[in-house]
Amino acid sequence: MRDHQPKIIHRKDYRPPDWLIPTVDLRFDLHEGETFVTATLQLQRNPAGSPREKHLRLDGVGLELLELSVNGMALEKDEYRLQPQCLWLRNAPDRFELRTRVRIHPERNKALEGLYRSGSMFCTQCEAEGFRHITYFLDRPDILSSYRTTVSADAARYPVLLSNGNDVARGEGGDGRHWVTWENPFPMPCYLFALVAGDLARIDDRFVTCSGRAVSLRIFTEHENIGRCDHAMDSLKRAMRWDEEVYGREYDLDIFMIVAVNDFNMGAMENKGLNIFNASCVLASPETATDAAFERIESIVAHEYFHNWSGNRVTCRDWFQLSLKEGFTVFRDQCFSADMGSAAVKRIADVSYLRTAQFAEDRGPLAHPVRPDSYMEISNFYTLTVYEKGAEVVRMLHAMLGAEDFRRGTDLYFERHDGQAVTCDDFVRALEDVSGRDLRQFRRWYSQSGTPVVHVELSHDAVGATCTLTLRQELPDSPGQPADEKQPQVIPVAVALLDARGAERGHAVLELTKRTQSWRFPGWPEPPVPSLLRGFSAPVRLEFDYTRAQLALLMAHDSDGFSRWEAGQRLALQALQRAIDDDEAGFLAGLDYWLDGAGATLAQALGDQPDDPAMLARLLSVPSAAALADAQEVIRPERIVAARERMLDAFAQRHAGLLESCLAGYAPSAPYRFTPEQTGRRALHNTCLDLLCRLGDERHAARALAQFRQADNMTDRLAALQTLVHSHWEQPAGAALAQFQDQWRHDPLVMDLWRSVQASSPRPGTLQRVRELLAEPGFDRLNPNRLRSLVGVFCNQNPRHFHAADGSGYGFLAEQVLQLDAENPQVAARLLGALASWERHEDPLRGQMQEQLERIAATPGLSRDVFDIVTRTLGRQEADG
Ligand code: TRP
Ligand code: ZN
């Protein structure tokens, strides 16, 4: 337990700052054992602040104050007060220059927040509250300043010195040192500050903006990885063009830089003009990265670039507004990716992710609104709800207004608020102002947490030849928000009605605004089959009592790609649920039905005019364990895993012939290229291979091993490796693992894939293997990518072993969280999320999970990050005040 409870910050307590900081001048003197930061800040009273406040409080954590002066005069002892988290200036003037000089130790910083070392370079991560670890400042996003930053370091070790904006001056210092000065003319909050110093290689390119300005594009990385930056550069140029075409947003500075860093807590960071990326989200070559990584890189590069407008030029007033920039920017990157490939497949991927991960968050103890009302540690609110549900909220606005009004609304938003720090409300208001729509009720999506359930009933009147759809919304209980205090939300439900032959007759978007509403459709002498929530038009659980025949009809005929896939998933889920409930006859009947559909899909793949192969691969996928868990009130991991195994085995046995033909028909026929067509073919091919390897036929294992050895790309190689390692073919699996290790042992990023394949293995002895890999000499457990490849994957992608009956998986997680918490609280807190669903399990698992949570909660000296998660998970954090 902590000796004192960290305090909770409330959204309603927001007050404008009492002082503003229009200009910031920073000087960094980087040395091996210490760094000096000199900050010269121009401060002035904020007319919107409180004039009665006489003292100025600056944030600062872990800083050794060496000098402190106001208007050039060193302060006397009684003119300031130093506390562990802040510096008070007594009776601060209305307008003054503050100079501080501090010593910090980036070389000891393992939390990867503030200024830290990654390998041989220096880099920063300031969002959300990292800047206070660098210098004394008003570390809040509504302080916007122009920055001038000078970085000085040893010229031989750190030839490249970077910061935000344009470089305006450089020179030599004594002792083999050099310096560079950067200037960012666009006022920005300090969370966007960035600095990089190191011996880095770079690739260069150029982008001419819509108004004809030339922008230099640079991607920096360690020398050995310079050959893996081209895909990120291509993605960047596509994103820049897309943002001009779709949102009318032009880049503003003369240079845009991306730096790949090995040690990074998250994916990437949108620092103004100098994006810093986790190396895993930039580096890709056909030999080292999978199609999934290529796709991820494209979308993350775009995401960070898009932040230049949605986040940087217009930023957040306070951290409760985080979804203002993240939800909107995720929506933007999703649409971008949809435009680069197959929109339906992209939508399926995004919805699967939302429904498994975000829905789970939204029904558990960590549920919170898209715009939270309070937080203890803001780092813990970079959540699926803020990002993914936030994106769905923007998507609904886009759908309700239509593309044209939405665009006029975002134009107004960017114009009205350029250079400001604003709220989610300001965003919605801009959309209201252009469209004339009243979005007051819609705003409940920002304030009410929990996933709404929409129950649908279809009634038919044969005499009047009409049918009626009745929709009823049900809002769940969630932390601090009992269901009976919730108000109905605006839920756009896209529907179409299909006749018995599968012909679509009419579609509409039903806007459900009351608890219950009905819509009548004339002209139906026979009852139609409803296609509901097309394209996943709202982030809700939709309940309708579909018959198998109706689902089969939708699977075969629905013109909406998402809905076709969804119908197949519902069929599979129904069957699997029967297996979980021990309804053997029900399972076999449902299975039969689903297998018929899968057979038809395979036949389609082999026919004259096959569908998009990526779509076909999606249609053939059996719902994930996480998707199954979402369908259940009480999660029974063992049964979920067993049911899936049965379905997969039955699939392989029933369709072995078709799978073989498909494997041959979709074999690689050209050298690797990252194109939607090839990516889809590989997905389909490898799905077939994986299923075939379930059979007892050695030929298939031999084929997988041959593919592993001969593939010209990592997608096919890793797929073959995973298939073997996760199958019962021990010998070829061992051979492939050994060969992979031999080939890639010097490449940590590629070896993360090798570790992940083993950590997610269903085979016996996996936890022991994970422990061995963690203990290997040279394994860097403080690197978040390394740790996630073992611990993160084991806890989140290995339901069989993580939920082992003896509780060993949970004990392992607790041990890892406690060990890491002393060094990197952000990552430790994130790992702990794997226990958030404890209450939905049954004993003994539930008790074992709880026991580990209690063990963590009882540990002295926890970080605020882990303390926050563990107390909320156990339901022991009351939002006071
Ligand atoms: N703003 C980043 C994004 O694009 C998120 C992020 C990167 C972050 N690093 C972080 C958030 C560290 C918190 C802590 O989504
Ligand atoms: Zn973001």
PDB file of N, CA, C and O in Angstrom, residues 321-357:
ATOM      1  N   GLN A 321      -9.705  16.101 -22.395  1.00  0.00           N
ATOM      2  CA  GLN A 321     -10.126  16.251 -23.792  1.00  0.00           C
ATOM      3  C   GLN A 321      -9.289  15.390 -24.736  1.00  0.00           C
ATOM      4  O   GLN A 321      -9.291  15.599 -25.945  1.00  0.00           O
ATOM      5  N   LEU A 322      -8.552  14.445 -24.194  1.00  0.00           N
ATOM      6  CA  LEU A 322      -7.618  13.680 -25.019  1.00  0.00           C
ATOM      7  C   LEU A 322      -8.252  13.119 -26.296  1.00  0.00           C
ATOM      8  O   LEU A 322      -7.645  13.096 -27.357  1.00  0.00           O
ATOM      9  N   SER A 323      -9.492  12.685 -26.201  1.00  0.00           N
ATOM     10  CA  SER A 323     -10.130  12.082 -27.382  1.00  0.00           C
ATOM     11  C   SER A 323     -10.378  13.116 -28.483  1.00  0.00           C
ATOM     12  O   SER A 323     -10.555  12.751 -29.648  1.00  0.00           O
ATOM     13  N   LEU A 324     -10.372  14.389 -28.113  1.00  0.00           N
ATOM     14  CA  LEU A 324     -10.492  15.443 -29.125  1.00  0.00           C
ATOM     15  C   LEU A 324      -9.449  15.225 -30.208  1.00  0.00           C
ATOM     16  O   LEU A 324      -9.729  15.292 -31.398  1.00  0.00           O
ATOM     17  N   LYS A 325      -8.207  14.955 -29.773  1.00  0.00           N
ATOM     18  CA  LYS A 325      -7.173  14.724 -30.784  1.00  0.00           C
ATOM     19  C   LYS A 325      -7.045  13.247 -31.141  1.00  0.00           C
ATOM     20  O   LYS A 325      -6.832  12.920 -32.310  1.00  0.00           O
ATOM     21  N   GLU A 326      -7.190  12.341 -30.167  1.00  0.00           N
ATOM     22  CA  GLU A 326      -6.933  10.924 -30.473  1.00  0.00           C
ATOM     23  C   GLU A 326      -8.101  10.257 -31.202  1.00  0.00           C
ATOM     24  O   GLU A 326      -7.898   9.552 -32.180  1.00  0.00           O
ATOM     25  N   GLY A 327      -9.312  10.471 -30.744  1.00  0.00           N
ATOM     26  CA  GLY A 327     -10.455   9.858 -31.420  1.00  0.00           C
ATOM     27  C   GLY A 327     -10.548  10.355 -32.861  1.00  0.00           C
ATOM     28  O   GLY A 327     -10.712   9.582 -33.803  1.00  0.00           O
ATOM     29  N   PHE A 328     -10.424  11.660 -33.031  1.00  0.00           N
ATOM     30  CA  PHE A 328     -10.509  12.265 -34.362  1.00  0.00           C
ATOM     31  C   PHE A 328      -9.365  11.750 -35.247  1.00  0.00           C
ATOM     32  O   PHE A 328      -9.561  11.382 -36.410  1.00  0.00           O
ATOM     33  N   THR A 329      -8.152  11.690 -34.696  1.00  0.00           N
ATOM     34  CA  THR A 329      -7.013  11.282 -35.511  1.00  0.00           C
ATOM     35  C   THR A 329      -7.072   9.793 -35.842  1.00  0.00           C
ATOM     36  O   THR A 329      -6.700   9.386 -36.952  1.00  0.00           O
ATOM     37  N   VAL A 330      -7.563   8.971 -34.928  1.00  0.00           N
ATOM     38  CA  VAL A 330      -7.742   7.551 -35.270  1.00  0.00           C
ATOM     39  C   VAL A 330      -8.775   7.424 -36.389  1.00  0.00           C
ATOM     40  O   VAL A 330      -8.577   6.685 -37.355  1.00  0.00           O
ATOM     41  N   PHE A 331      -9.866   8.184 -36.283  1.00  0.00           N
ATOM     42  CA  PHE A 331     -10.857   8.144 -37.373  1.00  0.00           C
ATOM     43  C   PHE A 331     -10.193   8.534 -38.695  1.00  0.00           C
ATOM     44  O   PHE A 331     -10.401   7.891 -39.723  1.00  0.00           O
ATOM     45  N   ARG A 332      -9.364   9.562 -38.657  1.00  0.00           N
ATOM     46  CA  ARG A 332      -8.688   9.999 -39.879  1.00  0.00           C
ATOM     47  C   ARG A 332      -7.752   8.910 -40.411  1.00  0.00           C
ATOM     48  O   ARG A 332      -7.723   8.623 -41.616  1.00  0.00           O
ATOM     49  N   ASP A 333      -6.988   8.277 -39.515  1.00  0.00           N
ATOM     50  CA  ASP A 333      -6.063   7.254 -40.030  1.00  0.00           C
ATOM     51  C   ASP A 333      -6.817   6.013 -40.527  1.00  0.00           C
ATOM     52  O   ASP A 333      -6.414   5.371 -41.494  1.00  0.00           O
ATOM     53  N   GLN A 334      -7.935   5.715 -39.902  1.00  0.00           N
ATOM     54  CA  GLN A 334      -8.740   4.571 -40.382  1.00  0.00           C
ATOM     55  C   GLN A 334      -9.259   4.824 -41.802  1.00  0.00           C
ATOM     56  O   GLN A 334      -9.205   3.943 -42.661  1.00  0.00           O
ATOM     57  N   CYS A 335      -9.738   6.032 -42.026  1.00  0.00           N
ATOM     58  CA  CYS A 335     -10.263   6.353 -43.371  1.00  0.00           C
ATOM     59  C   CYS A 335      -9.136   6.352 -44.398  1.00  0.00           C
ATOM     60  O   CYS A 335      -9.321   5.900 -45.536  1.00  0.00           O
ATOM     61  N   PHE A 336      -7.975   6.857 -43.992  1.00  0.00           N
ATOM     62  CA  PHE A 336      -6.821   6.843 -44.883  1.00  0.00           C
ATOM     63  C   PHE A 336      -6.476   5.410 -45.284  1.00  0.00           C
ATOM     64  O   PHE A 336      -6.358   5.089 -46.470  1.00  0.00           O
ATOM     65  N   SER A 337      -6.344   4.519 -44.305  1.00  0.00           N
ATOM     66  CA  SER A 337      -6.005   3.127 -44.616  1.00  0.00           C
ATOM     67  C   SER A 337      -7.083   2.483 -45.479  1.00  0.00           C
ATOM     68  O   SER A 337      -6.780   1.701 -46.379  1.00  0.00           O
ATOM     69  N   ALA A 338      -8.340   2.817 -45.193  1.00  0.00           N
ATOM     70  CA  ALA A 338      -9.428   2.263 -46.004  1.00  0.00           C
ATOM     71  C   ALA A 338      -9.245   2.678 -47.461  1.00  0.00           C
ATOM     72  O   ALA A 338      -9.457   1.877 -48.374  1.00  0.00           O
ATOM     73  N   ASP A 339      -8.819   3.922 -47.678  1.00  0.00           N
ATOM     74  CA  ASP A 339      -8.617   4.401 -49.046  1.00  0.00           C
ATOM     75  C   ASP A 339      -7.393   3.783 -49.713  1.00  0.00           C
ATOM     76  O   ASP A 339      -7.295   3.759 -50.938  1.00  0.00           O
ATOM     77  N   MET A 340      -6.442   3.323 -48.924  1.00  0.00           N
ATOM     78  CA  MET A 340      -5.227   2.738 -49.503  1.00  0.00           C
ATOM     79  C   MET A 340      -5.440   1.278 -49.895  1.00  0.00           C
ATOM     80  O   MET A 340      -4.662   0.713 -50.656  1.00  0.00           O
ATOM     81  N   GLY A 341      -6.451   0.622 -49.329  1.00  0.00           N
ATOM     82  CA  GLY A 341      -6.657  -0.797 -49.641  1.00  0.00           C
ATOM     83  C   GLY A 341      -8.134  -1.101 -49.753  1.00  0.00           C
ATOM     84  O   GLY A 341      -8.887  -0.297 -50.317  1.00  0.00           O
ATOM     85  N   SER A 342      -8.568  -2.226 -49.187  1.00  0.00           N
ATOM     86  CA  SER A 342      -9.984  -2.568 -49.246  1.00  0.00           C
ATOM     87  C   SER A 342     -10.703  -1.988 -48.031  1.00  0.00           C
ATOM     88  O   SER A 342     -10.376  -2.311 -46.890  1.00  0.00           O
ATOM     89  N   ALA A 343     -11.684  -1.137 -48.311  1.00  0.00           N
ATOM     90  CA  ALA A 343     -12.386  -0.467 -47.224  1.00  0.00           C
ATOM     91  C   ALA A 343     -13.147  -1.461 -46.343  1.00  0.00           C
ATOM     92  O   ALA A 343     -13.159  -1.329 -45.120  1.00  0.00           O
ATOM     93  N   ALA A 344     -13.753  -2.460 -46.953  1.00  0.00           N
ATOM     94  CA  ALA A 344     -14.537  -3.417 -46.152  1.00  0.00           C
ATOM     95  C   ALA A 344     -13.624  -4.219 -45.230  1.00  0.00           C
ATOM     96  O   ALA A 344     -13.933  -4.423 -44.055  1.00  0.00           O
ATOM     97  N   VAL A 345     -12.486  -4.653 -45.755  1.00  0.00           N
ATOM     98  CA  VAL A 345     -11.562  -5.437 -44.935  1.00  0.00           C
ATOM     99  C   VAL A 345     -11.003  -4.591 -43.795  1.00  0.00           C
ATOM    100  O   VAL A 345     -10.871  -5.060 -42.665  1.00  0.00           O
ATOM    101  N   LYS A 346     -10.700  -3.338 -44.082  1.00  0.00           N
ATOM    102  CA  LYS A 346     -10.205  -2.441 -43.041  1.00  0.00           C
ATOM    103  C   LYS A 346     -11.271  -2.253 -41.955  1.00  0.00           C
ATOM    104  O   LYS A 346     -10.980  -2.275 -40.763  1.00  0.00           O
ATOM    105  N   ARG A 347     -12.512  -2.100 -42.390  1.00  0.00           N
ATOM    106  CA  ARG A 347     -13.581  -1.911 -41.413  1.00  0.00           C
ATOM    107  C   ARG A 347     -13.734  -3.152 -40.530  1.00  0.00           C
ATOM    108  O   ARG A 347     -13.912  -3.049 -39.322  1.00  0.00           O
ATOM    109  N   ILE A 348     -13.635  -4.313 -41.149  1.00  0.00           N
ATOM    110  CA  ILE A 348     -13.739  -5.560 -40.381  1.00  0.00           C
ATOM    111  C   ILE A 348     -12.622  -5.630 -39.337  1.00  0.00           C
ATOM    112  O   ILE A 348     -12.856  -5.961 -38.175  1.00  0.00           O
ATOM    113  N   ALA A 349     -11.426  -5.277 -39.744  1.00  0.00           N
ATOM    114  CA  ALA A 349     -10.296  -5.327 -38.810  1.00  0.00           C
ATOM    115  C   ALA A 349     -10.515  -4.350 -37.659  1.00  0.00           C
ATOM    116  O   ALA A 349     -10.313  -4.696 -36.485  1.00  0.00           O
ATOM    117  N   ASP A 350     -10.934  -3.139 -37.968  1.00  0.00           N
ATOM    118  CA  ASP A 350     -11.123  -2.133 -36.916  1.00  0.00           C
ATOM    119  C   ASP A 350     -12.243  -2.539 -35.960  1.00  0.00           C
ATOM    120  O   ASP A 350     -12.135  -2.357 -34.749  1.00  0.00           O
ATOM    121  N   VAL A 351     -13.320  -3.065 -36.520  1.00  0.00           N
ATOM    122  CA  VAL A 351     -14.446  -3.445 -35.663  1.00  0.00           C
ATOM    123  C   VAL A 351     -14.071  -4.651 -34.790  1.00  0.00           C
ATOM    124  O   VAL A 351     -14.415  -4.700 -33.606  1.00  0.00           O
ATOM    125  N   SER A 352     -13.351  -5.609 -35.356  1.00  0.00           N
ATOM    126  CA  SER A 352     -12.937  -6.765 -34.540  1.00  0.00           C
ATOM    127  C   SER A 352     -12.132  -6.296 -33.334  1.00  0.00           C
ATOM    128  O   SER A 352     -12.314  -6.783 -32.225  1.00  0.00           O
ATOM    129  N   TYR A 353     -11.237  -5.372 -33.590  1.00  0.00           N
ATOM    130  CA  TYR A 353     -10.390  -4.857 -32.522  1.00  0.00           C
ATOM    131  C   TYR A 353     -11.234  -4.144 -31.473  1.00  0.00           C
ATOM    132  O   TYR A 353     -11.124  -4.401 -30.268  1.00  0.00           O
ATOM    133  N   LEU A 354     -12.104  -3.271 -31.934  1.00  0.00           N
ATOM    134  CA  LEU A 354     -12.964  -2.530 -31.012  1.00  0.00           C
ATOM    135  C   LEU A 354     -13.804  -3.484 -30.167  1.00  0.00           C
ATOM    136  O   LEU A 354     -13.892  -3.368 -28.950  1.00  0.00           O
ATOM    137  N   ARG A 355     -14.447  -4.430 -30.830  1.00  0.00           N
ATOM    138  CA  ARG A 355     -15.399  -5.292 -30.136  1.00  0.00           C
ATOM    139  C   ARG A 355     -14.729  -6.259 -29.171  1.00  0.00           C
ATOM    140  O   ARG A 355     -15.331  -6.648 -28.176  1.00  0.00           O
ATOM    141  N   THR A 356     -13.512  -6.644 -29.460  1.00  0.00           N
ATOM    142  CA  THR A 356     -12.871  -7.543 -28.521  1.00  0.00           C
ATOM    143  C   THR A 356     -12.229  -6.727 -27.404  1.00  0.00           C
ATOM    144  O   THR A 356     -12.569  -6.882 -26.245  1.00  0.00           O
ATOM    145  N   ALA A 357     -11.340  -5.819 -27.768  1.00  0.00           N
ATOM    146  CA  ALA A 357     -10.581  -5.117 -26.734  1.00  0.00           C
ATOM    147  C   ALA A 357     -11.362  -3.974 -26.062  1.00  0.00           C
ATOM    148  O   ALA A 357     -11.444  -3.909 -24.841  1.00  0.00           O
TER     149      ALA A 357
END
